[in-house]
């Protein structure tokens, strides 16, 4: 997670054990992009997104947590 000149950047990386449980970085980053009003992408292991809605950082983390709790 980084902020610079009002831009928010997220990077999500997951390990093989997490991938084997059906949790993918590119799916998690989709949650983030909605909240920070941006775009991004990647693969199962590594994904990144950038946007301009700083206020979406906290919501992104909360929604990822909710998503993970729902599938685990």
mmCIF file of N, CA and C in Angstrom:
data_model
loop_
_atom_site.group_PDB
_atom_site.id
_atom_site.type_symbol
_atom_site.label_atom_id
_atom_site.label_comp_id
_atom_site.label_asym_id
_atom_site.label_seq_id
_atom_site.Cartn_x
_atom_site.Cartn_y
_atom_site.Cartn_z
ATOM 1 N N UNK A 1 0.852 -1.178 0.000
ATOM 2 C CA UNK A 1 0.000 0.000 0.000
ATOM 3 C C UNK A 1 0.883 1.222 0.000
ATOM 4 N N UNK A 2 0.548 2.181 -0.870
ATOM 5 C CA UNK A 2 1.314 3.413 -0.967
ATOM 6 C C UNK A 2 0.386 4.540 -1.393
ATOM 7 N N UNK A 3 0.706 5.738 -0.955
ATOM 8 C CA UNK A 3 -0.004 6.916 -1.447
ATOM 9 C C UNK A 3 1.021 7.951 -1.865
ATOM 10 N N UNK A 4 0.764 8.603 -3.000
ATOM 11 C CA UNK A 4 1.660 9.631 -3.507
ATOM 12 C C UNK A 4 0.856 10.541 -4.427
ATOM 13 N N UNK A 5 0.947 11.835 -4.180
ATOM 14 C CA UNK A 5 0.198 12.806 -4.991
ATOM 15 C C UNK A 5 -1.269 12.427 -5.137
ATOM 16 N N UNK A 6 -1.887 12.074 -4.030
ATOM 17 C CA UNK A 6 -3.315 11.706 -3.985
ATOM 18 C C UNK A 6 -3.638 10.424 -4.743
ATOM 19 N N UNK A 7 -2.636 9.656 -5.123
ATOM 20 C CA UNK A 7 -2.876 8.375 -5.777
ATOM 21 C C UNK A 7 -2.597 7.244 -4.798
ATOM 22 N N UNK A 8 -3.460 6.266 -4.823
ATOM 23 C CA UNK A 8 -3.341 5.097 -3.953
ATOM 24 C C UNK A 8 -2.853 3.925 -4.799
ATOM 25 N N UNK A 9 -1.885 3.179 -4.284
ATOM 26 C CA UNK A 9 -1.392 1.994 -4.968
ATOM 27 C C UNK A 9 -1.416 0.816 -4.008
ATOM 28 N N UNK A 10 -2.014 -0.277 -4.438
ATOM 29 C CA UNK A 10 -2.073 -1.512 -3.665
ATOM 30 C C UNK A 10 -1.315 -2.593 -4.412
ATOM 31 N N UNK A 11 -0.602 -3.422 -3.676
ATOM 32 C CA UNK A 11 0.007 -4.631 -4.229
ATOM 33 C C UNK A 11 -0.384 -5.777 -3.316
ATOM 34 N N UNK A 12 -0.883 -6.839 -3.899
ATOM 35 C CA UNK A 12 -1.273 -8.022 -3.123
ATOM 36 C C UNK A 12 -0.504 -9.217 -3.670
ATOM 37 N N UNK A 13 0.103 -9.954 -2.753
ATOM 38 C CA UNK A 13 0.830 -11.160 -3.124
ATOM 39 C C UNK A 13 0.390 -12.288 -2.196
ATOM 40 N N UNK A 14 0.135 -13.447 -2.769
ATOM 41 C CA UNK A 14 -0.241 -14.612 -1.966
ATOM 42 C C UNK A 14 0.690 -15.771 -2.296
ATOM 43 N N UNK A 15 0.880 -16.632 -1.334
ATOM 44 C CA UNK A 15 1.749 -17.790 -1.508
ATOM 45 C C UNK A 15 1.004 -19.000 -2.043
ATOM 46 N N UNK A 16 1.754 -20.030 -2.365
ATOM 47 C CA UNK A 16 1.193 -21.256 -2.937
ATOM 48 C C UNK A 16 0.158 -21.913 -2.019
ATOM 49 N N UNK A 17 0.411 -21.892 -0.730
ATOM 50 C CA UNK A 17 -0.545 -22.499 0.206
ATOM 51 C C UNK A 17 -1.892 -21.796 0.139
ATOM 52 N N UNK A 18 -1.872 -20.482 0.016
ATOM 53 C CA UNK A 18 -3.103 -19.702 -0.083
ATOM 54 C C UNK A 18 -3.780 -19.967 -1.429
ATOM 55 N N UNK A 19 -3.011 -20.009 -2.496
ATOM 56 C CA UNK A 19 -3.556 -20.315 -3.818
ATOM 57 C C UNK A 19 -4.222 -21.689 -3.812
ATOM 58 N N UNK A 20 -3.606 -22.644 -3.147
ATOM 59 C CA UNK A 20 -4.172 -23.991 -3.061
ATOM 60 C C UNK A 20 -5.502 -24.017 -2.323
ATOM 61 N N UNK A 21 -5.770 -22.980 -1.534
ATOM 62 C CA UNK A 21 -7.053 -22.878 -0.823
ATOM 63 C C UNK A 21 -8.073 -22.083 -1.631
ATOM 64 N N UNK A 22 -7.706 -21.701 -2.859
ATOM 65 C CA UNK A 22 -8.642 -21.012 -3.734
ATOM 66 C C UNK A 22 -8.701 -19.509 -3.559
ATOM 67 N N UNK A 23 -7.673 -18.931 -2.962
ATOM 68 C CA UNK A 23 -7.611 -17.487 -2.767
ATOM 69 C C UNK A 23 -6.541 -16.937 -3.688
ATOM 70 N N UNK A 24 -6.947 -16.020 -4.570
ATOM 71 C CA UNK A 24 -6.047 -15.506 -5.597
ATOM 72 C C UNK A 24 -5.884 -13.993 -5.491
ATOM 73 N N UNK A 25 -4.677 -13.542 -5.724
ATOM 74 C CA UNK A 25 -4.374 -12.111 -5.648
ATOM 75 C C UNK A 25 -5.228 -11.310 -6.628
ATOM 76 N N UNK A 26 -5.406 -11.827 -7.843
ATOM 77 C CA UNK A 26 -6.173 -11.071 -8.835
ATOM 78 C C UNK A 26 -7.646 -10.941 -8.455
ATOM 79 N N UNK A 27 -8.184 -11.860 -7.687
ATOM 80 C CA UNK A 27 -9.554 -11.733 -7.200
ATOM 81 C C UNK A 27 -9.637 -10.719 -6.058
ATOM 82 N N UNK A 28 -8.644 -10.734 -5.187
ATOM 83 C CA UNK A 28 -8.625 -9.781 -4.076
ATOM 84 C C UNK A 28 -8.459 -8.350 -4.585
ATOM 85 N N UNK A 29 -7.670 -8.162 -5.618
ATOM 86 C CA UNK A 29 -7.422 -6.811 -6.120
ATOM 87 C C UNK A 29 -8.690 -6.221 -6.745
ATOM 88 N N UNK A 30 -9.582 -7.060 -7.237
ATOM 89 C CA UNK A 30 -10.848 -6.565 -7.772
ATOM 90 C C UNK A 30 -11.676 -5.868 -6.691
ATOM 91 N N UNK A 31 -11.590 -6.375 -5.484
ATOM 92 C CA UNK A 31 -12.285 -5.737 -4.360
ATOM 93 C C UNK A 31 -11.712 -4.351 -4.130
ATOM 94 N N UNK A 32 -10.405 -4.249 -4.177
ATOM 95 C CA UNK A 32 -9.713 -2.980 -3.947
ATOM 96 C C UNK A 32 -10.081 -1.950 -5.010
ATOM 97 N N UNK A 33 -10.064 -2.357 -6.276
ATOM 98 C CA UNK A 33 -10.293 -1.385 -7.354
ATOM 99 C C UNK A 33 -11.662 -0.721 -7.247
ATOM 100 N N UNK A 34 -12.646 -1.447 -6.786
ATOM 101 C CA UNK A 34 -13.980 -0.863 -6.614
ATOM 102 C C UNK A 34 -13.963 0.242 -5.563
ATOM 103 N N UNK A 35 -13.192 0.040 -4.521
ATOM 104 C CA UNK A 35 -13.202 0.985 -3.398
ATOM 105 C C UNK A 35 -12.310 2.205 -3.620
ATOM 106 N N UNK A 36 -11.254 2.050 -4.396
ATOM 107 C CA UNK A 36 -10.347 3.195 -4.603
ATOM 108 C C UNK A 36 -10.598 3.885 -5.946
ATOM 109 N N UNK A 37 -11.640 3.426 -6.647
ATOM 110 C CA UNK A 37 -12.017 4.012 -7.937
ATOM 111 C C UNK A 37 -10.845 4.016 -8.912
ATOM 112 N N UNK A 38 -10.337 2.812 -9.143
ATOM 113 C CA UNK A 38 -9.177 2.706 -10.015
ATOM 114 C C UNK A 38 -9.234 1.461 -10.860
ATOM 115 N N UNK A 39 -8.073 1.003 -11.250
ATOM 116 C CA UNK A 39 -7.958 -0.190 -12.072
ATOM 117 C C UNK A 39 -6.728 -0.971 -11.687
ATOM 118 N N UNK A 40 -6.688 -2.172 -12.161
ATOM 119 C CA UNK A 40 -5.531 -3.006 -11.848
ATOM 120 C C UNK A 40 -5.710 -4.395 -12.395
ATOM 121 N N UNK A 41 -4.814 -5.256 -11.996
ATOM 122 C CA UNK A 41 -4.875 -6.636 -12.445
ATOM 123 C C UNK A 41 -3.641 -7.389 -12.018
ATOM 124 N N UNK A 42 -3.542 -8.592 -12.517
ATOM 125 C CA UNK A 42 -2.410 -9.438 -12.167
ATOM 126 C C UNK A 42 -2.764 -10.888 -12.373
ATOM 127 N N UNK A 43 -2.090 -11.738 -11.649
ATOM 128 C CA UNK A 43 -2.356 -13.163 -11.748
ATOM 129 C C UNK A 43 -2.684 -13.719 -10.368
ATOM 130 N N UNK A 44 -2.746 -15.024 -10.273
ATOM 131 C CA UNK A 44 -3.124 -15.645 -8.999
ATOM 132 C C UNK A 44 -2.180 -15.294 -7.856
ATOM 133 N N UNK A 45 -0.929 -15.105 -8.170
ATOM 134 C CA UNK A 45 0.074 -14.891 -7.129
ATOM 135 C C UNK A 45 0.315 -13.419 -6.801
ATOM 136 N N UNK A 46 0.294 -12.549 -7.794
ATOM 137 C CA UNK A 46 0.646 -11.145 -7.591
ATOM 138 C C UNK A 46 -0.267 -10.244 -8.417
ATOM 139 N N UNK A 47 -0.825 -9.220 -7.764
ATOM 140 C CA UNK A 47 -1.685 -8.269 -8.462
ATOM 141 C C UNK A 47 -1.472 -6.885 -7.877
ATOM 142 N N UNK A 48 -1.751 -5.870 -8.699
ATOM 143 C CA UNK A 48 -1.613 -4.500 -8.224
ATOM 144 C C UNK A 48 -2.747 -3.649 -8.768
ATOM 145 N N UNK A 49 -3.022 -2.552 -8.068
ATOM 146 C CA UNK A 49 -4.075 -1.631 -8.487
ATOM 147 C C UNK A 49 -3.690 -0.224 -8.081
ATOM 148 N N UNK A 50 -4.196 0.720 -8.835
ATOM 149 C CA UNK A 50 -3.998 2.126 -8.517
ATOM 150 C C UNK A 50 -5.309 2.863 -8.660
ATOM 151 N N UNK A 51 -5.484 3.902 -7.855
ATOM 152 C CA UNK A 51 -6.718 4.681 -7.918
ATOM 153 C C UNK A 51 -6.534 6.019 -7.246
ATOM 154 N N UNK A 52 -7.641 6.750 -7.134
ATOM 155 C CA UNK A 52 -7.565 8.108 -6.613
ATOM 156 C C UNK A 52 -8.451 8.349 -5.398
ATOM 157 N N UNK A 53 -9.076 7.325 -4.888
ATOM 158 C CA UNK A 53 -9.966 7.503 -3.741
ATOM 159 C C UNK A 53 -9.278 6.984 -2.476
ATOM 160 N N UNK A 54 -8.541 7.874 -1.838
ATOM 161 C CA UNK A 54 -7.794 7.539 -0.632
ATOM 162 C C UNK A 54 -8.706 6.980 0.455
ATOM 163 N N UNK A 55 -9.916 7.510 0.523
ATOM 164 C CA UNK A 55 -10.871 7.070 1.555
ATOM 165 C C UNK A 55 -11.239 5.598 1.417
ATOM 166 N N UNK A 56 -10.975 5.016 0.262
ATOM 167 C CA UNK A 56 -11.324 3.622 0.035
ATOM 168 C C UNK A 56 -10.344 2.621 0.618
ATOM 169 N N UNK A 57 -9.243 3.091 1.156
ATOM 170 C CA UNK A 57 -8.242 2.175 1.699
ATOM 171 C C UNK A 57 -8.813 1.333 2.832
ATOM 172 N N UNK A 58 -9.377 1.987 3.816
ATOM 173 C CA UNK A 58 -9.910 1.267 4.980
ATOM 174 C C UNK A 58 -11.036 0.318 4.560
ATOM 175 N N UNK A 59 -11.910 0.796 3.705
ATOM 176 C CA UNK A 59 -13.011 -0.042 3.237
ATOM 177 C C UNK A 59 -12.502 -1.250 2.470
ATOM 178 N N UNK A 60 -11.465 -1.054 1.677
ATOM 179 C CA UNK A 60 -10.877 -2.167 0.920
ATOM 180 C C UNK A 60 -10.395 -3.266 1.847
ATOM 181 N N UNK A 61 -9.672 -2.881 2.872
ATOM 182 C CA UNK A 61 -9.141 -3.861 3.820
ATOM 183 C C UNK A 61 -10.287 -4.582 4.529
ATOM 184 N N UNK A 62 -11.316 -3.843 4.919
ATOM 185 C CA UNK A 62 -12.465 -4.456 5.593
ATOM 186 C C UNK A 62 -13.187 -5.441 4.670
ATOM 187 N N UNK A 63 -13.366 -5.058 3.412
ATOM 188 C CA UNK A 63 -14.073 -5.930 2.469
ATOM 189 C C UNK A 63 -13.257 -7.177 2.128
ATOM 190 N N UNK A 64 -11.939 -7.043 2.048
ATOM 191 C CA UNK A 64 -11.096 -8.223 1.836
ATOM 192 C C UNK A 64 -11.214 -9.161 3.025
ATOM 193 N N UNK A 65 -11.191 -8.610 4.214
ATOM 194 C CA UNK A 65 -11.346 -9.431 5.423
ATOM 195 C C UNK A 65 -12.684 -10.159 5.411
ATOM 196 N N UNK A 66 -13.759 -9.460 5.080
ATOM 197 C CA UNK A 66 -15.081 -10.084 5.008
ATOM 198 C C UNK A 66 -15.112 -11.197 3.963
ATOM 199 N N UNK A 67 -14.503 -10.937 2.812
ATOM 200 C CA UNK A 67 -14.462 -11.930 1.747
ATOM 201 C C UNK A 67 -13.718 -13.183 2.207
ATOM 202 N N UNK A 68 -12.570 -12.995 2.825
ATOM 203 C CA UNK A 68 -11.787 -14.138 3.295
ATOM 204 C C UNK A 68 -12.529 -14.916 4.368
ATOM 205 N N UNK A 69 -13.198 -14.224 5.274
ATOM 206 C CA UNK A 69 -13.959 -14.907 6.316
ATOM 207 C C UNK A 69 -15.104 -15.712 5.712
ATOM 208 N N UNK A 70 -15.692 -15.219 4.619
ATOM 209 C CA UNK A 70 -16.825 -15.915 4.008
ATOM 210 C C UNK A 70 -16.415 -17.207 3.288
ATOM 211 N N UNK A 71 -15.162 -17.282 2.846
ATOM 212 C CA UNK A 71 -14.751 -18.489 2.104
ATOM 213 C C UNK A 71 -13.894 -19.449 2.923
ATOM 214 N N UNK A 72 -13.459 -19.026 4.081
ATOM 215 C CA UNK A 72 -12.627 -19.914 4.909
ATOM 216 C C UNK A 72 -13.425 -20.635 5.959
#
